[in-house]
PDB file of C-alpha atoms in Angstrom:
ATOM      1  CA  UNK J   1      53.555  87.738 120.474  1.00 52.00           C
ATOM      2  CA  UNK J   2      56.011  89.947 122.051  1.00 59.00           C
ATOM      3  CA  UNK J   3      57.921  87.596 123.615  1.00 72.00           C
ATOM      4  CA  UNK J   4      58.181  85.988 119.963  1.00 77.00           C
ATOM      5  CA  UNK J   5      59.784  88.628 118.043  1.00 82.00           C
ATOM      6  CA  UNK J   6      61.943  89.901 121.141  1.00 80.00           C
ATOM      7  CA  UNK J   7      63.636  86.374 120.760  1.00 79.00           C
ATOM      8  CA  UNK J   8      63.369  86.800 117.108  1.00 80.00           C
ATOM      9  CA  UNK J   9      65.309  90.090 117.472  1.00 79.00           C
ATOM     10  CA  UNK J  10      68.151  88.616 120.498  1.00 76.00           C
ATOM     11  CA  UNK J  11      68.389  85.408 117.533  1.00 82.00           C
ATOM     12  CA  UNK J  12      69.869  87.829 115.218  1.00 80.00           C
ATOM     13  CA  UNK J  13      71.719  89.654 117.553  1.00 77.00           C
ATOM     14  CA  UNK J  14      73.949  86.837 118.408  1.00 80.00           C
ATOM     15  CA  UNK J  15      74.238  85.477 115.168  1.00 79.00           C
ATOM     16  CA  UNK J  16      75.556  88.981 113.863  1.00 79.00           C
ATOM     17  CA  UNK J  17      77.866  88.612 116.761  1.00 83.00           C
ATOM     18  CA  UNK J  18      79.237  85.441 115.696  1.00 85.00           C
ATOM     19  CA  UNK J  19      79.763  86.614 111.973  1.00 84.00           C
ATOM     20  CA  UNK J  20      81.341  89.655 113.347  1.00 84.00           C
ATOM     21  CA  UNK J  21      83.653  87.935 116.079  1.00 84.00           C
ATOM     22  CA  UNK J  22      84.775  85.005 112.882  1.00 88.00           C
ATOM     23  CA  UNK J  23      85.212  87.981 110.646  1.00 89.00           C
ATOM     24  CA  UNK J  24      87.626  89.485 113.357  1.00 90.00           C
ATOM     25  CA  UNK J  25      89.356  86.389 113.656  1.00 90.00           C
ATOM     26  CA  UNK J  26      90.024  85.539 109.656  1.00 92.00           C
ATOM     27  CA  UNK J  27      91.119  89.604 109.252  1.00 92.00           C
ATOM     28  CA  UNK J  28      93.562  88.849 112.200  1.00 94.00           C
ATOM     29  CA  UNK J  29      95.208  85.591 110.637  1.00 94.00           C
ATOM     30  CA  UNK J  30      95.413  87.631 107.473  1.00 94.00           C
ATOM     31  CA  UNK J  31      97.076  90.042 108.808  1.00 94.00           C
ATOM     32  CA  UNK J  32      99.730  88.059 111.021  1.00 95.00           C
ATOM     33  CA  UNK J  33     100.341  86.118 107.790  1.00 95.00           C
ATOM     34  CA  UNK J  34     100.592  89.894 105.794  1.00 95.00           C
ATOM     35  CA  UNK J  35     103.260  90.937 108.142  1.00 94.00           C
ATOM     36  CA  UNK J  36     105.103  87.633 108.595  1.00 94.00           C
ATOM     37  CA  UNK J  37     105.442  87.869 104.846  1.00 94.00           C
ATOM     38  CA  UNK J  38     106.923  91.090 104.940  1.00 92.00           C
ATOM     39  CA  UNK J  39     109.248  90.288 107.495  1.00 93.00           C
ATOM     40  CA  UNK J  40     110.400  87.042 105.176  1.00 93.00           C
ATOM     41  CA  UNK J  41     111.089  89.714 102.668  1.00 92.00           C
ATOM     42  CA  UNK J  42     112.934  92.460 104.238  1.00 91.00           C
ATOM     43  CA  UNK J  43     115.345  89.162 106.114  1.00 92.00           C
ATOM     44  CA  UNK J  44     116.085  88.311 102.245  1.00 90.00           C
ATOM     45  CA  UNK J  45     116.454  92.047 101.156  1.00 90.00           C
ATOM     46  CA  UNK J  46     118.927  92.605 104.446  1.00 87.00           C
ATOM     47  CA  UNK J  47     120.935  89.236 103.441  1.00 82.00           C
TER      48      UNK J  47
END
């Protein structure tokens, strides 16, 4: 019984880690595309 729920609780453990760790990983792409864009736009303001 023990052993049961302590694998229950290690099961959501890593899956929270996972959503975390994707989460990370879209809110980095966003933000590399966020700044890539503002570069685009301050190379046509300086032209």
């Amino acid at each position: 019984m023990f052993s049961n729920s302590t694998h229950l609780r290690l099961k959501q453990h890593s899956h929270r880690t996972s959503y975390y760790a994707s989460n990370e990983v879209a809110f980095t792409k966003s933000l590399r595309q966020t700044s890539s864009n503002i570069l685009g736009v301050l190379t046509l303001a300086a032209r």
